[in-house]
mmCIF file of C-alpha atoms and ligand atoms in Angstrom:
data_model
loop_
_atom_site.group_PDB
_atom_site.id
_atom_site.type_symbol
_atom_site.label_atom_id
_atom_site.label_comp_id
_atom_site.label_asym_id
_atom_site.label_seq_id
_atom_site.Cartn_x
_atom_site.Cartn_y
_atom_site.Cartn_z
ATOM 1 C CA MET A 1 -31.656 -7.486 -9.442
ATOM 2 C CA ASN A 2 -32.020 -6.911 -5.773
ATOM 3 C CA ALA A 3 -30.725 -3.724 -4.301
ATOM 4 C CA LEU A 4 -27.924 -5.141 -1.984
ATOM 5 C CA ASP A 5 -26.217 -7.094 -4.912
ATOM 6 C CA ALA A 6 -26.838 -4.131 -7.351
ATOM 7 C CA VAL A 7 -24.692 -1.830 -4.835
ATOM 8 C CA LEU A 8 -22.063 -4.582 -4.328
ATOM 9 C CA GLN A 9 -21.403 -5.273 -7.736
ATOM 10 C CA LYS A 10 -21.474 -1.553 -8.625
ATOM 11 C CA SER A 11 -18.790 -1.134 -6.280
ATOM 12 C CA PHE A 12 -16.682 -3.970 -7.326
ATOM 13 C CA PRO A 13 -17.348 -4.692 -10.943
ATOM 14 C CA SER A 14 -15.956 -7.192 -13.363
ATOM 15 C CA VAL A 15 -14.908 -6.241 -17.098
ATOM 16 C CA MET A 16 -14.707 -8.437 -19.941
ATOM 17 C CA VAL A 17 -11.392 -7.272 -21.679
ATOM 18 C CA PRO A 18 -11.980 -6.587 -25.161
ATOM 19 C CA ARG A 19 -9.580 -8.238 -28.083
ATOM 20 C CA ASN A 20 -9.384 -5.253 -30.144
ATOM 21 C CA GLU A 21 -8.904 -2.254 -27.849
ATOM 22 C CA ALA A 22 -7.373 -1.216 -24.583
ATOM 23 C CA VAL A 23 -9.725 -1.289 -21.288
ATOM 24 C CA PRO A 24 -10.009 2.521 -20.426
ATOM 25 C CA PRO A 25 -8.415 2.691 -16.960
ATOM 26 C CA LEU A 26 -10.122 3.377 -13.615
ATOM 27 C CA THR A 27 -10.137 6.979 -13.124
ATOM 28 C CA VAL A 28 -11.966 6.928 -9.694
ATOM 29 C CA ALA A 29 -10.541 5.225 -6.462
ATOM 30 C CA GLY A 30 -11.766 1.605 -6.294
ATOM 31 C CA GLU A 31 -11.205 -1.691 -7.757
ATOM 32 C CA ARG A 32 -12.419 -4.374 -10.088
ATOM 33 C CA LEU A 33 -12.080 -7.693 -11.991
ATOM 34 C CA LEU A 34 -10.716 -7.766 -15.579
ATOM 35 C CA ILE A 35 -11.441 -11.085 -16.868
ATOM 36 C CA ALA A 36 -9.033 -11.701 -19.687
ATOM 37 C CA SER A 37 -8.010 -14.427 -21.843
ATOM 38 C CA ASN A 38 -4.720 -14.797 -20.013
ATOM 39 C CA GLY A 39 -6.384 -14.929 -16.397
ATOM 40 C CA ILE A 40 -8.280 -12.872 -13.806
ATOM 41 C CA TRP A 41 -6.810 -9.582 -12.960
ATOM 42 C CA LEU A 42 -7.438 -7.280 -10.089
ATOM 43 C CA GLU A 43 -7.240 -3.405 -10.984
ATOM 44 C CA VAL A 44 -6.586 -1.200 -8.125
ATOM 45 C CA PHE A 45 -6.820 2.513 -8.553
ATOM 46 C CA ARG A 46 -6.015 5.278 -5.859
ATOM 47 C CA PRO A 47 -5.078 8.781 -6.647
ATOM 48 C CA TRP A 48 -1.499 8.031 -6.077
ATOM 49 C CA ILE A 49 -1.186 4.405 -7.663
ATOM 50 C CA ARG A 50 -2.559 2.386 -10.063
ATOM 51 C CA VAL A 51 -1.781 -1.518 -10.088
ATOM 52 C CA VAL A 52 -2.857 -4.521 -12.159
ATOM 53 C CA ARG A 53 -2.092 -7.945 -11.046
ATOM 54 C CA CYS A 54 -2.947 -11.429 -12.092
ATOM 55 C CA ILE A 55 -5.000 -13.007 -9.338
ATOM 56 C CA ALA A 56 -6.117 -16.368 -10.893
ATOM 57 C CA ARG A 57 -5.398 -18.502 -13.835
ATOM 58 C CA TYR A 58 -7.847 -20.855 -15.678
ATOM 59 C CA ASP A 59 -7.634 -24.693 -14.683
ATOM 60 C CA VAL A 60 -8.974 -25.464 -18.079
ATOM 61 C CA ARG A 61 -7.401 -24.588 -21.424
ATOM 62 C CA THR A 62 -10.675 -23.523 -22.747
ATOM 63 C CA ALA A 63 -11.164 -20.702 -25.496
ATOM 64 C CA ILE A 64 -11.729 -17.376 -23.957
ATOM 65 C CA PRO A 65 -12.670 -14.688 -26.520
ATOM 66 C CA TYR A 66 -11.167 -11.933 -24.672
ATOM 67 C CA GLY A 67 -7.967 -9.688 -24.727
ATOM 68 C CA GLU A 68 -4.950 -10.253 -22.724
ATOM 69 C CA VAL A 69 -4.008 -8.247 -19.755
ATOM 70 C CA ALA A 70 -0.568 -7.343 -18.603
ATOM 71 C CA GLU A 71 0.859 -6.596 -14.868
ATOM 72 C CA SER A 72 1.369 -2.985 -14.364
ATOM 73 C CA THR A 73 2.451 -0.648 -11.501
ATOM 74 C CA GLU A 74 2.086 3.411 -11.920
ATOM 75 C CA LEU A 75 3.128 5.405 -8.990
ATOM 76 C CA LEU A 76 1.476 8.567 -9.665
ATOM 77 C CA CYS A 77 2.347 10.716 -6.925
ATOM 78 C CA GLY A 78 6.223 10.236 -7.494
ATOM 79 C CA ALA A 79 8.808 9.398 -4.856
ATOM 80 C CA VAL A 80 8.195 10.168 -1.002
ATOM 81 C CA PRO A 81 11.005 12.663 0.220
ATOM 82 C CA GLY A 82 13.663 10.887 2.531
ATOM 83 C CA GLU A 83 13.301 13.659 4.789
ATOM 84 C CA HIS A 84 9.731 11.790 5.806
ATOM 85 C CA VAL A 85 11.287 8.505 6.107
ATOM 86 C CA ALA A 86 13.944 10.231 8.258
ATOM 87 C CA ALA A 87 11.287 11.823 10.723
ATOM 88 C CA PHE A 88 9.666 8.719 10.901
ATOM 89 C CA TYR A 89 13.231 7.119 12.155
ATOM 90 C CA GLN A 90 13.318 10.071 14.898
ATOM 91 C CA ILE A 91 9.771 9.227 16.221
ATOM 92 C CA ALA A 92 10.534 5.499 16.276
ATOM 93 C CA ARG A 93 14.025 6.119 18.317
ATOM 94 C CA ALA A 94 12.018 8.679 20.571
ATOM 95 C CA ALA A 95 9.723 5.971 21.459
ATOM 96 C CA LEU A 96 12.101 3.131 22.366
ATOM 97 C CA PRO A 97 11.855 0.629 23.861
ATOM 98 C CA ASN A 98 8.309 0.830 22.375
ATOM 99 C CA GLU A 99 7.007 0.607 18.939
ATOM 100 C CA ALA A 100 5.783 3.676 17.104
ATOM 101 C CA GLY A 101 3.622 4.450 14.067
ATOM 102 C CA ALA A 102 3.221 7.103 11.237
ATOM 103 C CA TRP A 103 1.490 7.501 8.021
ATOM 104 C CA ILE A 104 3.065 9.454 5.393
ATOM 105 C CA VAL A 105 0.096 10.834 3.325
ATOM 106 C CA TRP A 106 -0.101 12.299 0.027
ATOM 107 C CA ASN A 107 -2.706 15.189 -1.240
ATOM 108 C CA ASN A 108 -3.855 14.767 -4.599
ATOM 109 C CA HIS A 109 -5.087 18.341 -4.572
ATOM 110 C CA THR A 110 -1.639 19.893 -3.271
ATOM 111 C CA ARG A 111 0.262 17.061 -4.544
ATOM 112 C CA GLU A 112 2.304 17.237 -1.240
ATOM 113 C CA PHE A 113 3.461 14.748 1.351
ATOM 114 C CA ARG A 114 3.260 14.927 4.917
ATOM 115 C CA ILE A 115 3.918 13.043 8.061
ATOM 116 C CA VAL A 116 1.046 12.203 10.442
ATOM 117 C CA ALA A 117 2.299 10.713 13.688
ATOM 118 C CA LEU A 118 -0.039 7.800 14.904
ATOM 119 C CA PRO A 119 -1.071 8.637 18.490
ATOM 120 C CA SER A 120 -0.970 4.998 20.365
ATOM 121 C CA LEU A 121 -3.991 3.746 22.334
ATOM 122 C CA SER A 122 -1.493 1.219 23.909
ATOM 123 C CA HIS A 123 1.965 0.319 22.956
ATOM 124 C CA GLY A 124 4.702 -1.972 24.123
ATOM 125 C CA PRO A 125 7.882 -3.365 22.894
ATOM 126 C CA GLY A 126 5.823 -6.014 20.903
ATOM 127 C CA HIS A 127 2.657 -4.509 19.759
ATOM 128 C CA LEU A 128 0.853 -1.135 18.627
ATOM 129 C CA VAL A 129 -2.431 -0.004 18.770
ATOM 130 C CA TYR A 130 -3.329 3.288 17.474
ATOM 131 C CA GLU A 131 -6.457 5.579 16.753
ATOM 132 C CA ARG A 132 -6.541 6.329 13.056
ATOM 133 C CA PRO A 133 -6.191 9.952 12.607
ATOM 134 C CA ILE A 134 -8.750 11.912 10.382
ATOM 135 C CA LEU A 135 -7.030 13.198 7.205
ATOM 136 C CA ARG A 136 -7.488 16.362 5.260
ATOM 137 C CA ASP A 137 -9.705 16.333 2.135
ATOM 138 C CA GLY A 138 -7.479 14.953 -0.861
ATOM 139 C CA GLU A 139 -5.381 12.777 1.220
ATOM 140 C CA SER A 140 -4.393 9.299 1.286
ATOM 141 C CA VAL A 141 -2.275 7.159 3.131
ATOM 142 C CA MET A 142 0.604 6.131 1.061
ATOM 143 C CA LEU A 143 3.201 4.956 3.182
ATOM 144 C CA ASP A 144 2.244 3.163 6.390
ATOM 145 C CA CYS A 145 5.305 3.225 8.963
ATOM 146 C CA HIS A 146 5.816 1.208 12.184
ATOM 147 C CA SER A 147 8.800 0.383 14.157
ATOM 148 C CA HIS A 148 9.886 -2.956 15.716
ATOM 149 C CA GLY A 149 11.841 -0.971 18.490
ATOM 150 C CA SER A 150 15.207 -2.701 18.999
ATOM 151 C CA GLY A 151 13.766 -5.831 17.295
ATOM 152 C CA ALA A 152 14.384 -6.908 13.694
ATOM 153 C CA SER A 153 12.489 -5.506 10.684
ATOM 154 C CA PHE A 154 10.089 -7.968 9.298
ATOM 155 C CA PHE A 155 6.413 -8.278 8.316
ATOM 156 C CA SER A 156 4.592 -10.135 11.142
ATOM 157 C CA ARG A 157 1.548 -12.189 11.241
ATOM 158 C CA THR A 158 -0.272 -9.415 12.779
ATOM 159 C CA ASP A 159 1.085 -7.178 10.054
ATOM 160 C CA ASN A 160 -0.246 -9.469 7.534
ATOM 161 C CA ASP A 161 -3.510 -9.288 9.087
ATOM 162 C CA ASP A 162 -3.643 -5.692 9.625
ATOM 163 C CA ASP A 163 -2.531 -4.864 5.952
ATOM 164 C CA ARG A 164 -4.844 -7.496 4.004
ATOM 165 C CA HIS A 165 -7.546 -4.918 3.202
ATOM 166 C CA ASP A 166 -5.121 -2.054 2.590
ATOM 167 C CA VAL A 167 -3.795 -0.217 -0.625
ATOM 168 C CA LYS A 168 -0.420 1.201 0.653
ATOM 169 C CA LEU A 169 3.443 0.931 0.878
ATOM 170 C CA ALA A 170 4.197 -0.430 4.252
ATOM 171 C CA LEU A 171 7.507 0.330 5.866
ATOM 172 C CA VAL A 172 8.985 -1.329 9.149
ATOM 173 C CA LEU A 173 12.181 0.055 10.760
ATOM 174 C CA GLY A 174 13.811 -2.456 13.271
ATOM 175 C CA HIS A 175 16.851 -1.954 15.643
ATOM 176 C CA CYS A 176 15.964 1.656 16.111
ATOM 177 C CA ASP A 177 18.485 2.109 18.715
ATOM 178 C CA ARG A 178 21.225 1.929 16.245
ATOM 179 C CA ALA A 179 21.468 2.025 12.240
ATOM 180 C CA PRO A 180 18.055 0.990 11.588
ATOM 181 C CA SER A 181 16.956 -2.197 9.522
ATOM 182 C CA VAL A 182 14.197 -1.900 7.139
ATOM 183 C CA ALA A 183 11.483 -4.078 5.335
ATOM 184 C CA LEU A 184 9.215 -2.550 2.664
ATOM 185 C CA ARG A 185 6.256 -3.785 0.532
ATOM 186 C CA LEU A 186 3.345 -3.124 -1.640
ATOM 187 C CA CYS A 187 0.193 -3.870 -0.184
ATOM 188 C CA ALA A 188 -2.910 -4.151 -2.550
ATOM 189 C CA LYS A 189 -6.049 -5.790 -1.470
ATOM 190 C CA GLY A 190 -4.473 -8.796 -0.146
ATOM 191 C CA ILE A 191 -1.587 -8.934 -2.424
ATOM 192 C CA PHE A 192 1.999 -8.465 -0.613
ATOM 193 C CA GLU A 193 5.114 -7.754 -2.784
ATOM 194 C CA LYS A 194 8.046 -7.150 -0.607
ATOM 195 C CA HIS A 195 10.895 -4.875 -2.032
ATOM 196 C CA ASP A 196 14.704 -5.553 -1.909
ATOM 197 C CA GLY A 197 15.524 -2.735 0.402
ATOM 198 C CA ILE A 198 14.542 0.738 0.011
ATOM 199 C CA PRO A 199 15.123 3.881 -2.343
ATOM 200 C CA GLY A 200 18.516 5.047 -2.223
ATOM 201 C CA THR A 201 17.319 8.522 -1.250
ATOM 202 C CA TRP A 202 15.508 6.992 1.895
ATOM 203 C CA GLN A 203 18.756 5.084 2.790
ATOM 204 C CA ALA A 204 20.570 8.112 2.735
ATOM 205 C CA ALA A 205 18.410 10.331 4.822
ATOM 206 C CA LEU A 206 18.340 7.482 7.356
ATOM 207 C CA ASP A 207 22.090 7.320 7.168
ATOM 208 C CA ALA A 208 22.551 11.174 7.806
ATOM 209 C CA GLU A 209 19.972 10.585 10.911
ATOM 210 C CA VAL A 210 22.041 7.774 12.169
ATOM 211 C CA THR A 211 25.529 10.022 12.138
ATOM 212 C CA ALA A 212 23.713 13.232 13.058
HETATM 213 ZN ZN1 LIG B 301 5.387 -5.114 12.563
#
């Protein structure tokens, strides 16, 4: 095969799922397609998460002699401590009436989280353009936070465009001039899954910040 396609296919392979044994999971950061009897699945692995989701079903009931795959999510880094979410709320409040952004990154060498404020190149009440900080060795962006100033928290069309290629959790804080509203979702290569609310530890940390 030509060199260009060989590189592309190696970077994003397809696997014929066996019927009689499990597929060994991905262990290096990347993506691949799992071709199974119950559809085509996307497997995404990062040091902090593994996600398997169905992205296509067959139009024809033909016999596919492969095994089945099940949806799964493994959060390998554990829960983000509430203090980092509270720290982002402080950043968002200080930036009012403008929007603000921060990354909560996870280091798979030290297995620790830290918050990285995003220096904005241009920001206003309705938009945010920032310079992507350089991360330390072993770090990945795990929770991408931005605020909507004093506006409502939701994922806008711009957010959808920005998040389409990423693998992360995305958090929006709205109404930062009072008790903030929240929106949280998982982004995995174009898959968006909105969560109901946020983890209790995050909510408690935000509540403590508001009453402080
Ligand atoms: Zn937004």
